[in-house]
PDB file of C-alpha atoms in Angstrom:
ATOM      1  CA  MET F   1      27.373 -38.315 -20.656  1.00  0.00           C
ATOM      2  CA  LEU F   2      27.647 -35.945 -17.458  1.00  0.00           C
ATOM      3  CA  ARG F   3      28.794 -32.796 -19.242  1.00  0.00           C
ATOM      4  CA  ARG F   4      25.759 -33.506 -21.978  1.00  0.00           C
ATOM      5  CA  ASN F   5      22.906 -33.516 -19.005  1.00  0.00           C
ATOM      6  CA  LEU F   6      25.183 -30.414 -17.375  1.00  0.00           C
ATOM      7  CA  LEU F   7      24.300 -28.203 -20.908  1.00  0.00           C
ATOM      8  CA  ALA F   8      20.774 -29.203 -20.883  1.00  0.00           C
ATOM      9  CA  ALA F   9      20.491 -28.536 -16.968  1.00  0.00           C
ATOM     10  CA  LEU F  10      21.421 -24.893 -17.825  1.00  0.00           C
ATOM     11  CA  ALA F  11      20.064 -24.627 -20.822  1.00  0.00           C
ATOM     12  CA  LEU F  12      16.469 -25.151 -18.979  1.00  0.00           C
ATOM     13  CA  LEU F  13      17.808 -22.793 -16.007  1.00  0.00           C
ATOM     14  CA  ALA F  14      17.925 -20.741 -18.550  1.00  0.00           C
ATOM     15  CA  ALA F  15      14.647 -21.005 -20.718  1.00  0.00           C
ATOM     16  CA  ALA F  16      12.911 -20.906 -16.955  1.00  0.00           C
ATOM     17  CA  PRO F  17      11.850 -17.427 -16.966  1.00  0.00           C
ATOM     18  CA  ALA F  18      10.057 -17.213 -20.177  1.00  0.00           C
ATOM     19  CA  PHE F  19       7.913 -20.085 -19.369  1.00  0.00           C
ATOM     20  CA  ALA F  20       6.994 -18.753 -16.694  1.00  0.00           C
ATOM     21  CA  ARG F  21       5.858 -15.874 -18.556  1.00  0.00           C
ATOM     22  CA  GLU F  22       3.436 -18.162 -20.649  1.00  0.00           C
ATOM     23  CA  GLY F  23       0.048 -18.377 -19.905  1.00  0.00           C
ATOM     24  CA  PRO F  24      -2.713 -16.329 -19.180  1.00  0.00           C
ATOM     25  CA  PRO F  25      -1.942 -12.363 -19.240  1.00  0.00           C
ATOM     26  CA  ALA F  26      -1.735 -10.652 -15.471  1.00  0.00           C
ATOM     27  CA  ALA F  27      -5.628  -8.610 -14.660  1.00  0.00           C
ATOM     28  CA  PRO F  28      -5.718  -5.174 -14.658  1.00  0.00           C
ATOM     29  CA  GLN F  29      -4.022  -3.635 -12.053  1.00  0.00           C
ATOM     30  CA  ASN F  30      -6.720  -2.375  -9.739  1.00  0.00           C
ATOM     31  CA  THR F  31      -4.673  -0.603  -6.814  1.00  0.00           C
ATOM     32  CA  VAL F  32      -2.661   2.640  -5.650  1.00  0.00           C
ATOM     33  CA  ARG F  33      -0.064   2.235  -3.288  1.00  0.00           C
ATOM     34  CA  VAL F  34       0.386   6.447  -1.727  1.00  0.00           C
ATOM     35  CA  ARG F  35       3.512   6.628  -0.586  1.00  0.00           C
ATOM     36  CA  PRO F  36       4.210   5.496   3.272  1.00  0.00           C
ATOM     37  CA  VAL F  37       3.570   7.673   6.373  1.00  0.00           C
ATOM     38  CA  MET F  38       5.410   8.698   8.738  1.00  0.00           C
ATOM     39  CA  VAL F  39       3.750   8.579  12.057  1.00  0.00           C
ATOM     40  CA  PRO F  40       6.191   9.837  15.633  1.00  0.00           C
ATOM     41  CA  VAL F  41       5.410   8.821  18.674  1.00  0.00           C
ATOM     42  CA  ILE F  42       5.729  10.600  21.245  1.00  0.00           C
ATOM     43  CA  THR F  43       6.315   9.627  25.249  1.00  0.00           C
ATOM     44  CA  ASN F  44       6.094  12.837  27.770  1.00  0.00           C
ATOM     45  CA  GLY F  45       7.368  15.312  24.744  1.00  0.00           C
ATOM     46  CA  GLN F  46       9.633  12.991  23.353  1.00  0.00           C
ATOM     47  CA  VAL F  47       9.485  11.867  19.362  1.00  0.00           C
ATOM     48  CA  GLU F  48       9.995   8.283  20.908  1.00  0.00           C
ATOM     49  CA  ARG F  49      10.776   6.826  17.264  1.00  0.00           C
ATOM     50  CA  TYR F  50       9.156   6.780  13.984  1.00  0.00           C
ATOM     51  CA  VAL F  51       5.685   4.155  12.572  1.00  0.00           C
ATOM     52  CA  THR F  52       5.776   4.653   8.876  1.00  0.00           C
ATOM     53  CA  TYR F  53       2.623   3.456   7.204  1.00  0.00           C
ATOM     54  CA  GLU F  54       1.616   1.576   3.576  1.00  0.00           C
ATOM     55  CA  VAL F  55      -1.580   2.499   2.714  1.00  0.00           C
ATOM     56  CA  THR F  56      -2.688   0.062  -0.447  1.00  0.00           C
ATOM     57  CA  LEU F  57      -6.043   1.450  -1.783  1.00  0.00           C
ATOM     58  CA  GLU F  58      -8.391  -1.257  -3.909  1.00  0.00           C
ATOM     59  CA  ILE F  59     -10.061   0.739  -6.979  1.00  0.00           C
ATOM     60  CA  ALA F  60     -13.386  -0.845  -8.268  1.00  0.00           C
ATOM     61  CA  GLU F  61     -12.753   0.796 -11.578  1.00  0.00           C
ATOM     62  CA  PRO F  62      -9.615  -0.162 -13.171  1.00  0.00           C
ATOM     63  CA  GLY F  63     -10.777   2.067 -15.838  1.00  0.00           C
ATOM     64  CA  ARG F  64     -10.206   5.106 -13.805  1.00  0.00           C
ATOM     65  CA  MET F  65      -6.813   4.220 -12.990  1.00  0.00           C
ATOM     66  CA  PRO F  66      -4.890   6.484 -15.120  1.00  0.00           C
ATOM     67  CA  GLU F  67      -7.378   9.214 -13.723  1.00  0.00           C
ATOM     68  CA  ILE F  68      -6.661   8.725  -9.874  1.00  0.00           C
ATOM     69  CA  GLN F  69      -2.852   8.281 -11.231  1.00  0.00           C
ATOM     70  CA  GLY F  70      -3.121  11.460 -11.410  1.00  0.00           C
ATOM     71  CA  LYS F  71      -4.224  12.758  -8.300  1.00  0.00           C
ATOM     72  CA  THR F  72      -1.901  11.166  -6.409  1.00  0.00           C
ATOM     73  CA  PRO F  73      -0.547  13.821  -5.346  1.00  0.00           C
ATOM     74  CA  ARG F  74      -3.821  15.024  -4.130  1.00  0.00           C
ATOM     75  CA  LEU F  75      -4.893  11.818  -2.837  1.00  0.00           C
ATOM     76  CA  GLN F  76      -1.107  11.376  -0.030  1.00  0.00           C
ATOM     77  CA  ASP F  77      -2.567  14.325   1.436  1.00  0.00           C
ATOM     78  CA  THR F  78      -5.627  13.688   2.326  1.00  0.00           C
ATOM     79  CA  VAL F  79      -4.221   9.173   3.205  1.00  0.00           C
ATOM     80  CA  THR F  80      -1.727  12.027   5.257  1.00  0.00           C
ATOM     81  CA  ALA F  81      -4.734  13.777   6.917  1.00  0.00           C
ATOM     82  CA  VAL F  82      -7.176  10.689   8.029  1.00  0.00           C
ATOM     83  CA  VAL F  83      -4.048   9.059   9.227  1.00  0.00           C
ATOM     84  CA  TYR F  84      -2.527  11.513  11.834  1.00  0.00           C
ATOM     85  CA  GLU F  85      -6.828  11.966  12.185  1.00  0.00           C
ATOM     86  CA  GLY F  86      -6.659   8.572  13.408  1.00  0.00           C
ATOM     87  CA  VAL F  87      -3.383   9.571  15.770  1.00  0.00           C
ATOM     88  CA  GLU F  88      -5.619  12.870  16.604  1.00  0.00           C
ATOM     89  CA  LYS F  89      -8.941  10.448  17.166  1.00  0.00           C
ATOM     90  CA  GLY F  90      -7.256   7.560  19.351  1.00  0.00           C
ATOM     91  CA  TRP F  91      -7.887   5.150  16.462  1.00  0.00           C
ATOM     92  CA  ILE F  92      -3.314   4.890  15.978  1.00  0.00           C
ATOM     93  CA  VAL F  93      -1.538   4.954  19.569  1.00  0.00           C
ATOM     94  CA  HIS F  94       1.630   4.804  20.363  1.00  0.00           C
ATOM     95  CA  GLY F  95       2.520   3.752  16.675  1.00  0.00           C
ATOM     96  CA  VAL F  96      -0.059   1.389  16.988  1.00  0.00           C
ATOM     97  CA  VAL F  97      -3.381   0.954  15.060  1.00  0.00           C
ATOM     98  CA  THR F  98      -6.101   0.086  18.349  1.00  0.00           C
ATOM     99  CA  ASN F  99      -9.848   0.661  15.730  1.00  0.00           C
ATOM    100  CA  GLY F 100      -8.599  -0.706  12.447  1.00  0.00           C
ATOM    101  CA  ASN F 101     -12.620  -0.386  11.549  1.00  0.00           C
ATOM    102  CA  ALA F 102     -12.672   3.667  12.667  1.00  0.00           C
ATOM    103  CA  LEU F 103      -9.226   4.183  10.757  1.00  0.00           C
ATOM    104  CA  ARG F 104     -10.317   1.716   7.126  1.00  0.00           C
ATOM    105  CA  ALA F 105     -13.789   3.835   7.132  1.00  0.00           C
ATOM    106  CA  ARG F 106     -12.133   6.953   6.901  1.00  0.00           C
ATOM    107  CA  LEU F 107      -9.647   6.176   4.783  1.00  0.00           C
ATOM    108  CA  GLU F 108     -12.286   5.097   2.134  1.00  0.00           C
ATOM    109  CA  GLU F 109     -14.954   8.153   3.169  1.00  0.00           C
ATOM    110  CA  ALA F 110     -12.119  10.554   2.532  1.00  0.00           C
ATOM    111  CA  CYS F 111     -10.616   9.223  -0.825  1.00  0.00           C
ATOM    112  CA  ASN F 112     -14.088   8.527  -2.296  1.00  0.00           C
ATOM    113  CA  GLY F 113     -14.554  11.834  -1.402  1.00  0.00           C
ATOM    114  CA  LEU F 114     -11.432  13.144  -3.713  1.00  0.00           C
ATOM    115  CA  LEU F 115     -12.174  10.884  -6.557  1.00  0.00           C
ATOM    116  CA  GLY F 116     -15.777  10.175  -6.742  1.00  0.00           C
ATOM    117  CA  LYS F 117     -18.665   7.584  -4.405  1.00  0.00           C
ATOM    118  CA  GLY F 118     -17.875   4.741  -4.701  1.00  0.00           C
ATOM    119  CA  THR F 119     -14.279   4.186  -6.354  1.00  0.00           C
ATOM    120  CA  VAL F 120     -12.539   2.920  -3.693  1.00  0.00           C
ATOM    121  CA  ALA F 121     -13.740  -0.225  -2.392  1.00  0.00           C
ATOM    122  CA  ARG F 122     -11.078  -0.639   0.146  1.00  0.00           C
ATOM    123  CA  ALA F 123      -8.377   0.561   1.841  1.00  0.00           C
ATOM    124  CA  LEU F 124      -6.027  -1.690   3.438  1.00  0.00           C
ATOM    125  CA  ILE F 125      -3.165   0.025   6.262  1.00  0.00           C
ATOM    126  CA  ASN F 126      -0.235  -2.068   7.307  1.00  0.00           C
ATOM    127  CA  PRO F 127       2.813  -1.190   9.077  1.00  0.00           C
ATOM    128  CA  ALA F 128       5.818  -0.524   7.760  1.00  0.00           C
ATOM    129  CA  THR F 129       8.348   0.196   9.550  1.00  0.00           C
ATOM    130  CA  ARG F 130       9.079   1.066  13.663  1.00  0.00           C
ATOM    131  CA  SER F 131      12.504   3.276  13.699  1.00  0.00           C
ATOM    132  CA  ALA F 132      13.765   4.165  17.087  1.00  0.00           C
ATOM    133  CA  MET F 133      15.421   7.525  17.609  1.00  0.00           C
TER     134      MET F 133
END
């Protein structure tokens, strides 16, 4: 009896991934993750540490994803330039985003300039890691 219950439990565990896949299909992916941007934190002329930021762009029209993915290298350059602009303008100070609204607005403006007005619905910025030197 115990052996039969054990076999039944193992069969259910093996089938669990199949049960998890049932249901409605996943919604179309409407985000683009840009390669992480590493920003050095400089104190007294020395690199103290690096902070890595991850930027995700929410795309207003998921049907344009293939076109947008084709522009990924230029998109990554644009995001990197804006993050470093944020350091220059004081929106990022010592690795901390101090004016997230300004940084987000500038990211959206720059990316929409590259991809077309209204393409990027929202830019999300997250510090990923902080590494000491």
